[in-house]
Amino acid sequence: MWLALRPPSQGGGDSLMSAQIAAVGTTPTIPELFVGSLMQGTVSDARSVLRFVEDTDVDEPAATVLMAVRAVALRGTPPSPQLIHDELKRRGRFTRSTGVWLTSAVTSGACSSAAPAYAGALVSESLRSNVESFGHAMTSMSATASEADIVAVVERAAAGIRGIAARLTELRGESL
């Protein structure tokens, strides 16, 4: 559980949420916390971290919601929950699963100031997931695939993993 701080309207700190509060329901996932933090912050907060996170870093329905957050932020509008809901409907992408996921992100208890940390954790999960997927692909094809096919898969996977690692390194401001 997380420490709950009083919101500004009740004598708390800044005008934005400055600390994570207890989530409603189940323990939130990293993608839910990341998107939830973006919906609590400013458009500049969102833009500063969205350049490091790709929609492919998360699975559906998170990818669809993240796409909507990105679209709203790129238009220069703070990505509030209501505007994300509207963006999903406008694009014909609002479904039961995206609505449930959006609600989970909104009620995750995320704080806007932690968006870069959530982004780092999310991109790190993506890196590890891609390495795992690559390992499974190599294991399954190693005995039967042609050498040319193996080399092509290795090169494509290595390039993708290097790209994710480069984003993570820049986001965290450190080398891997």
JSON list of N, CA and C in Angstrom, two decimals, residues 123-172:
[
{"chain": "A", "resi": 123, "resn": "VAL", "atom": "N", "xyz": [9.49, 0.74, -19.81]},
{"chain": "A", "resi": 123, "resn": "VAL", "atom": "CA", "xyz": [10.43, 0.43, -20.90]},
{"chain": "A", "resi": 123, "resn": "VAL", "atom": "C", "xyz": [11.34, -0.72, -20.49]},
{"chain": "A", "resi": 124, "resn": "SER", "atom": "N", "xyz": [11.71, -0.79, -19.22]},
{"chain": "A", "resi": 124, "resn": "SER", "atom": "CA", "xyz": [12.50, -1.92, -18.73]},
{"chain": "A", "resi": 124, "resn": "SER", "atom": "C", "xyz": [11.74, -3.24, -18.88]},
{"chain": "A", "resi": 125, "resn": "GLU", "atom": "N", "xyz": [10.43, -3.21, -18.53]},
{"chain": "A", "resi": 125, "resn": "GLU", "atom": "CA", "xyz": [9.60, -4.41, -18.72]},
{"chain": "A", "resi": 125, "resn": "GLU", "atom": "C", "xyz": [9.53, -4.80, -20.20]},
{"chain": "A", "resi": 126, "resn": "SER", "atom": "N", "xyz": [9.45, -3.81, -21.07]},
{"chain": "A", "resi": 126, "resn": "SER", "atom": "CA", "xyz": [9.40, -4.07, -22.51]},
{"chain": "A", "resi": 126, "resn": "SER", "atom": "C", "xyz": [10.70, -4.71, -22.98]},
{"chain": "A", "resi": 127, "resn": "LEU", "atom": "N", "xyz": [11.82, -4.20, -22.50]},
{"chain": "A", "resi": 127, "resn": "LEU", "atom": "CA", "xyz": [13.12, -4.77, -22.85]},
{"chain": "A", "resi": 127, "resn": "LEU", "atom": "C", "xyz": [13.19, -6.24, -22.45]},
{"chain": "A", "resi": 128, "resn": "ARG", "atom": "N", "xyz": [12.83, -6.52, -21.22]},
{"chain": "A", "resi": 128, "resn": "ARG", "atom": "CA", "xyz": [12.88, -7.90, -20.71]},
{"chain": "A", "resi": 128, "resn": "ARG", "atom": "C", "xyz": [11.90, -8.81, -21.45]},
{"chain": "A", "resi": 129, "resn": "SER", "atom": "N", "xyz": [10.73, -8.30, -21.74]},
{"chain": "A", "resi": 129, "resn": "SER", "atom": "CA", "xyz": [9.74, -9.08, -22.48]},
{"chain": "A", "resi": 129, "resn": "SER", "atom": "C", "xyz": [10.22, -9.42, -23.88]},
{"chain": "A", "resi": 130, "resn": "ASN", "atom": "N", "xyz": [10.85, -8.45, -24.54]},
{"chain": "A", "resi": 130, "resn": "ASN", "atom": "CA", "xyz": [11.38, -8.69, -25.88]},
{"chain": "A", "resi": 130, "resn": "ASN", "atom": "C", "xyz": [12.52, -9.69, -25.87]},
{"chain": "A", "resi": 131, "resn": "VAL", "atom": "N", "xyz": [13.39, -9.61, -24.87]},
{"chain": "A", "resi": 131, "resn": "VAL", "atom": "CA", "xyz": [14.49, -10.58, -24.75]},
{"chain": "A", "resi": 131, "resn": "VAL", "atom": "C", "xyz": [13.91, -11.97, -24.53]},
{"chain": "A", "resi": 132, "resn": "GLU", "atom": "N", "xyz": [12.92, -12.08, -23.66]},
{"chain": "A", "resi": 132, "resn": "GLU", "atom": "CA", "xyz": [12.28, -13.38, -23.40]},
{"chain": "A", "resi": 132, "resn": "GLU", "atom": "C", "xyz": [11.63, -13.94, -24.67]},
{"chain": "A", "resi": 133, "resn": "SER", "atom": "N", "xyz": [10.92, -13.10, -25.38]},
{"chain": "A", "resi": 133, "resn": "SER", "atom": "CA", "xyz": [10.26, -13.52, -26.61]},
{"chain": "A", "resi": 133, "resn": "SER", "atom": "C", "xyz": [11.28, -13.98, -27.64]},
{"chain": "A", "resi": 134, "resn": "PHE", "atom": "N", "xyz": [12.37, -13.23, -27.76]},
{"chain": "A", "resi": 134, "resn": "PHE", "atom": "CA", "xyz": [13.44, -13.60, -28.67]},
{"chain": "A", "resi": 134, "resn": "PHE", "atom": "C", "xyz": [14.04, -14.95, -28.28]},
{"chain": "A", "resi": 135, "resn": "GLY", "atom": "N", "xyz": [14.25, -15.16, -27.00]},
{"chain": "A", "resi": 135, "resn": "GLY", "atom": "CA", "xyz": [14.80, -16.44, -26.53]},
{"chain": "A", "resi": 135, "resn": "GLY", "atom": "C", "xyz": [13.90, -17.61, -26.88]},
{"chain": "A", "resi": 136, "resn": "HIS", "atom": "N", "xyz": [12.59, -17.42, -26.70]},
{"chain": "A", "resi": 136, "resn": "HIS", "atom": "CA", "xyz": [11.65, -18.49, -27.05]},
{"chain": "A", "resi": 136, "resn": "HIS", "atom": "C", "xyz": [11.65, -18.74, -28.55]},
{"chain": "A", "resi": 137, "resn": "ALA", "atom": "N", "xyz": [11.70, -17.68, -29.33]},
{"chain": "A", "resi": 137, "resn": "ALA", "atom": "CA", "xyz": [11.72, -17.83, -30.79]},
{"chain": "A", "resi": 137, "resn": "ALA", "atom": "C", "xyz": [12.97, -18.57, -31.23]},
{"chain": "A", "resi": 138, "resn": "MET", "atom": "N", "xyz": [14.10, -18.23, -30.65]},
{"chain": "A", "resi": 138, "resn": "MET", "atom": "CA", "xyz": [15.36, -18.89, -31.02]},
{"chain": "A", "resi": 138, "resn": "MET", "atom": "C", "xyz": [15.33, -20.36, -30.62]},
{"chain": "A", "resi": 139, "resn": "THR", "atom": "N", "xyz": [14.82, -20.65, -29.45]},
{"chain": "A", "resi": 139, "resn": "THR", "atom": "CA", "xyz": [14.74, -22.04, -29.00]},
{"chain": "A", "resi": 139, "resn": "THR", "atom": "C", "xyz": [13.87, -22.87, -29.92]},
{"chain": "A", "resi": 140, "resn": "SER", "atom": "N", "xyz": [12.72, -22.32, -30.30]},
{"chain": "A", "resi": 140, "resn": "SER", "atom": "CA", "xyz": [11.79, -23.09, -31.12]},
{"chain": "A", "resi": 140, "resn": "SER", "atom": "C", "xyz": [12.27, -23.28, -32.55]},
{"chain": "A", "resi": 141, "resn": "MET", "atom": "N", "xyz": [13.06, -22.34, -33.06]},
{"chain": "A", "resi": 141, "resn": "MET", "atom": "CA", "xyz": [13.48, -22.47, -34.45]},
{"chain": "A", "resi": 141, "resn": "MET", "atom": "C", "xyz": [14.89, -23.03, -34.61]},
{"chain": "A", "resi": 142, "resn": "SER", "atom": "N", "xyz": [15.65, -23.16, -33.54]},
{"chain": "A", "resi": 142, "resn": "SER", "atom": "CA", "xyz": [17.06, -23.53, -33.63]},
{"chain": "A", "resi": 142, "resn": "SER", "atom": "C", "xyz": [17.31, -24.89, -34.27]},
{"chain": "A", "resi": 143, "resn": "ALA", "atom": "N", "xyz": [16.44, -25.83, -34.07]},
{"chain": "A", "resi": 143, "resn": "ALA", "atom": "CA", "xyz": [16.68, -27.18, -34.59]},
{"chain": "A", "resi": 143, "resn": "ALA", "atom": "C", "xyz": [16.23, -27.36, -36.03]},
{"chain": "A", "resi": 144, "resn": "THR", "atom": "N", "xyz": [15.29, -26.55, -36.50]},
{"chain": "A", "resi": 144, "resn": "THR", "atom": "CA", "xyz": [14.70, -26.83, -37.82]},
{"chain": "A", "resi": 144, "resn": "THR", "atom": "C", "xyz": [14.82, -25.72, -38.84]},
{"chain": "A", "resi": 145, "resn": "ALA", "atom": "N", "xyz": [15.03, -24.49, -38.43]},
{"chain": "A", "resi": 145, "resn": "ALA", "atom": "CA", "xyz": [15.06, -23.37, -39.38]},
{"chain": "A", "resi": 145, "resn": "ALA", "atom": "C", "xyz": [16.38, -23.33, -40.14]},
{"chain": "A", "resi": 146, "resn": "SER", "atom": "N", "xyz": [16.32, -22.73, -41.31]},
{"chain": "A", "resi": 146, "resn": "SER", "atom": "CA", "xyz": [17.55, -22.57, -42.09]},
{"chain": "A", "resi": 146, "resn": "SER", "atom": "C", "xyz": [18.45, -21.56, -41.39]},
{"chain": "A", "resi": 147, "resn": "GLU", "atom": "N", "xyz": [19.74, -21.64, -41.68]},
{"chain": "A", "resi": 147, "resn": "GLU", "atom": "CA", "xyz": [20.68, -20.71, -41.07]},
{"chain": "A", "resi": 147, "resn": "GLU", "atom": "C", "xyz": [20.37, -19.27, -41.48]},
{"chain": "A", "resi": 148, "resn": "ALA", "atom": "N", "xyz": [19.95, -19.09, -42.73]},
{"chain": "A", "resi": 148, "resn": "ALA", "atom": "CA", "xyz": [19.60, -17.75, -43.20]},
{"chain": "A", "resi": 148, "resn": "ALA", "atom": "C", "xyz": [18.42, -17.19, -42.41]},
{"chain": "A", "resi": 149, "resn": "ASP", "atom": "N", "xyz": [17.42, -18.03, -42.15]},
{"chain": "A", "resi": 149, "resn": "ASP", "atom": "CA", "xyz": [16.27, -17.59, -41.36]},
{"chain": "A", "resi": 149, "resn": "ASP", "atom": "C", "xyz": [16.67, -17.26, -39.92]},
{"chain": "A", "resi": 150, "resn": "ILE", "atom": "N", "xyz": [17.55, -18.07, -39.35]},
{"chain": "A", "resi": 150, "resn": "ILE", "atom": "CA", "xyz": [18.02, -17.83, -37.99]},
{"chain": "A", "resi": 150, "resn": "ILE", "atom": "C", "xyz": [18.75, -16.50, -37.91]},
{"chain": "A", "resi": 151, "resn": "VAL", "atom": "N", "xyz": [19.65, -16.26, -38.86]},
{"chain": "A", "resi": 151, "resn": "VAL", "atom": "CA", "xyz": [20.41, -15.01, -38.87]},
{"chain": "A", "resi": 151, "resn": "VAL", "atom": "C", "xyz": [19.48, -13.81, -39.01]},
{"chain": "A", "resi": 152, "resn": "ALA", "atom": "N", "xyz": [18.49, -13.92, -39.88]},
{"chain": "A", "resi": 152, "resn": "ALA", "atom": "CA", "xyz": [17.55, -12.81, -40.09]},
{"chain": "A", "resi": 152, "resn": "ALA", "atom": "C", "xyz": [16.77, -12.50, -38.81]},
{"chain": "A", "resi": 153, "resn": "VAL", "atom": "N", "xyz": [16.31, -13.54, -38.12]},
{"chain": "A", "resi": 153, "resn": "VAL", "atom": "CA", "xyz": [15.57, -13.34, -36.88]},
{"chain": "A", "resi": 153, "resn": "VAL", "atom": "C", "xyz": [16.47, -12.73, -35.81]},
{"chain": "A", "resi": 154, "resn": "VAL", "atom": "N", "xyz": [17.70, -13.22, -35.71]},
{"chain": "A", "resi": 154, "resn": "VAL", "atom": "CA", "xyz": [18.64, -12.69, -34.72]},
{"chain": "A", "resi": 154, "resn": "VAL", "atom": "C", "xyz": [18.92, -11.21, -34.98]},
{"chain": "A", "resi": 155, "resn": "GLU", "atom": "N", "xyz": [19.16, -10.86, -36.24]},
{"chain": "A", "resi": 155, "resn": "GLU", "atom": "CA", "xyz": [19.46, -9.46, -36.57]},
{"chain": "A", "resi": 155, "resn": "GLU", "atom": "C", "xyz": [18.27, -8.55, -36.28]},
{"chain": "A", "resi": 156, "resn": "ARG", "atom": "N", "xyz": [17.08, -8.99, -36.65]},
{"chain": "A", "resi": 156, "resn": "ARG", "atom": "CA", "xyz": [15.87, -8.19, -36.41]},
{"chain": "A", "resi": 156, "resn": "ARG", "atom": "C", "xyz": [15.63, -8.03, -34.90]},
{"chain": "A", "resi": 157, "resn": "ALA", "atom": "N", "xyz": [15.77, -9.11, -34.16]},
{"chain": "A", "resi": 157, "resn": "ALA", "atom": "CA", "xyz": [15.55, -9.05, -32.71]},
{"chain": "A", "resi": 157, "resn": "ALA", "atom": "C", "xyz": [16.61, -8.19, -32.03]},
{"chain": "A", "resi": 158, "resn": "ALA", "atom": "N", "xyz": [17.86, -8.35, -32.44]},
{"chain": "A", "resi": 158, "resn": "ALA", "atom": "CA", "xyz": [18.94, -7.56, -31.83]},
{"chain": "A", "resi": 158, "resn": "ALA", "atom": "C", "xyz": [18.73, -6.07, -32.07]},
{"chain": "A", "resi": 159, "resn": "ALA", "atom": "N", "xyz": [18.31, -5.71, -33.27]},
{"chain": "A", "resi": 159, "resn": "ALA", "atom": "CA", "xyz": [18.06, -4.29, -33.58]},
{"chain": "A", "resi": 159, "resn": "ALA", "atom": "C", "xyz": [16.92, -3.76, -32.71]},
{"chain": "A", "resi": 160, "resn": "GLY", "atom": "N", "xyz": [15.87, -4.53, -32.56]},
{"chain": "A", "resi": 160, "resn": "GLY", "atom": "CA", "xyz": [14.75, -4.10, -31.73]},
{"chain": "A", "resi": 160, "resn": "GLY", "atom": "C", "xyz": [15.14, -3.95, -30.28]},
{"chain": "A", "resi": 161, "resn": "ILE", "atom": "N", "xyz": [15.90, -4.90, -29.77]},
{"chain": "A", "resi": 161, "resn": "ILE", "atom": "CA", "xyz": [16.34, -4.85, -28.37]},
{"chain": "A", "resi": 161, "resn": "ILE", "atom": "C", "xyz": [17.30, -3.69, -28.15]},
{"chain": "A", "resi": 162, "resn": "ARG", "atom": "N", "xyz": [18.21, -3.44, -29.11]},
{"chain": "A", "resi": 162, "resn": "ARG", "atom": "CA", "xyz": [19.11, -2.29, -29.00]},
{"chain": "A", "resi": 162, "resn": "ARG", "atom": "C", "xyz": [18.32, -0.98, -28.96]},
{"chain": "A", "resi": 163, "resn": "GLY", "atom": "N", "xyz": [17.27, -0.89, -29.78]},
{"chain": "A", "resi": 163, "resn": "GLY", "atom": "CA", "xyz": [16.44, 0.32, -29.79]},
{"chain": "A", "resi": 163, "resn": "GLY", "atom": "C", "xyz": [15.76, 0.57, -28.46]},
{"chain": "A", "resi": 164, "resn": "ILE", "atom": "N", "xyz": [15.22, -0.49, -27.88]},
{"chain": "A", "resi": 164, "resn": "ILE", "atom": "CA", "xyz": [14.57, -0.35, -26.57]},
{"chain": "A", "resi": 164, "resn": "ILE", "atom": "C", "xyz": [15.60, 0.03, -25.51]},
{"chain": "A", "resi": 165, "resn": "ALA", "atom": "N", "xyz": [16.77, -0.61, -25.55]},
{"chain": "A", "resi": 165, "resn": "ALA", "atom": "CA", "xyz": [17.83, -0.30, -24.59]},
{"chain": "A", "resi": 165, "resn": "ALA", "atom": "C", "xyz": [18.29, 1.15, -24.73]},
{"chain": "A", "resi": 166, "resn": "ALA", "atom": "N", "xyz": [18.36, 1.66, -25.95]},
{"chain": "A", "resi": 166, "resn": "ALA", "atom": "CA", "xyz": [18.77, 3.05, -26.16]},
{"chain": "A", "resi": 166, "resn": "ALA", "atom": "C", "xyz": [17.74, 4.01, -25.56]},
{"chain": "A", "resi": 167, "resn": "ARG", "atom": "N", "xyz": [16.46, 3.72, -25.74]},
{"chain": "A", "resi": 167, "resn": "ARG", "atom": "CA", "xyz": [15.42, 4.56, -25.15]},
{"chain": "A", "resi": 167, "resn": "ARG", "atom": "C", "xyz": [15.51, 4.54, -23.63]},
{"chain": "A", "resi": 168, "resn": "LEU", "atom": "N", "xyz": [15.72, 3.35, -23.07]},
{"chain": "A", "resi": 168, "resn": "LEU", "atom": "CA", "xyz": [15.81, 3.21, -21.61]},
{"chain": "A", "resi": 168, "resn": "LEU", "atom": "C", "xyz": [17.02, 3.96, -21.07]},
{"chain": "A", "resi": 169, "resn": "THR", "atom": "N", "xyz": [18.14, 3.86, -21.75]},
{"chain": "A", "resi": 169, "resn": "THR", "atom": "CA", "xyz": [19.36, 4.55, -21.33]},
{"chain": "A", "resi": 169, "resn": "THR", "atom": "C", "xyz": [19.15, 6.06, -21.32]},
{"chain": "A", "resi": 170, "resn": "GLU", "atom": "N", "xyz": [18.56, 6.59, -22.40]},
{"chain": "A", "resi": 170, "resn": "GLU", "atom": "CA", "xyz": [18.32, 8.04, -22.48]},
{"chain": "A", "resi": 170, "resn": "GLU", "atom": "C", "xyz": [17.30, 8.48, -21.43]},
{"chain": "A", "resi": 171, "resn": "LEU", "atom": "N", "xyz": [16.27, 7.70, -21.25]},
{"chain": "A", "resi": 171, "resn": "LEU", "atom": "CA", "xyz": [15.23, 8.04, -20.28]},
{"chain": "A", "resi": 171, "resn": "LEU", "atom": "C", "xyz": [15.79, 8.13, -18.86]},
{"chain": "A", "resi": 172, "resn": "ARG", "atom": "N", "xyz": [16.60, 7.16, -18.50]},
{"chain": "A", "resi": 172, "resn": "ARG", "atom": "CA", "xyz": [17.16, 7.12, -17.15]},
{"chain": "A", "resi": 172, "resn": "ARG", "atom": "C", "xyz": [18.40, 7.98, -16.98]}
]
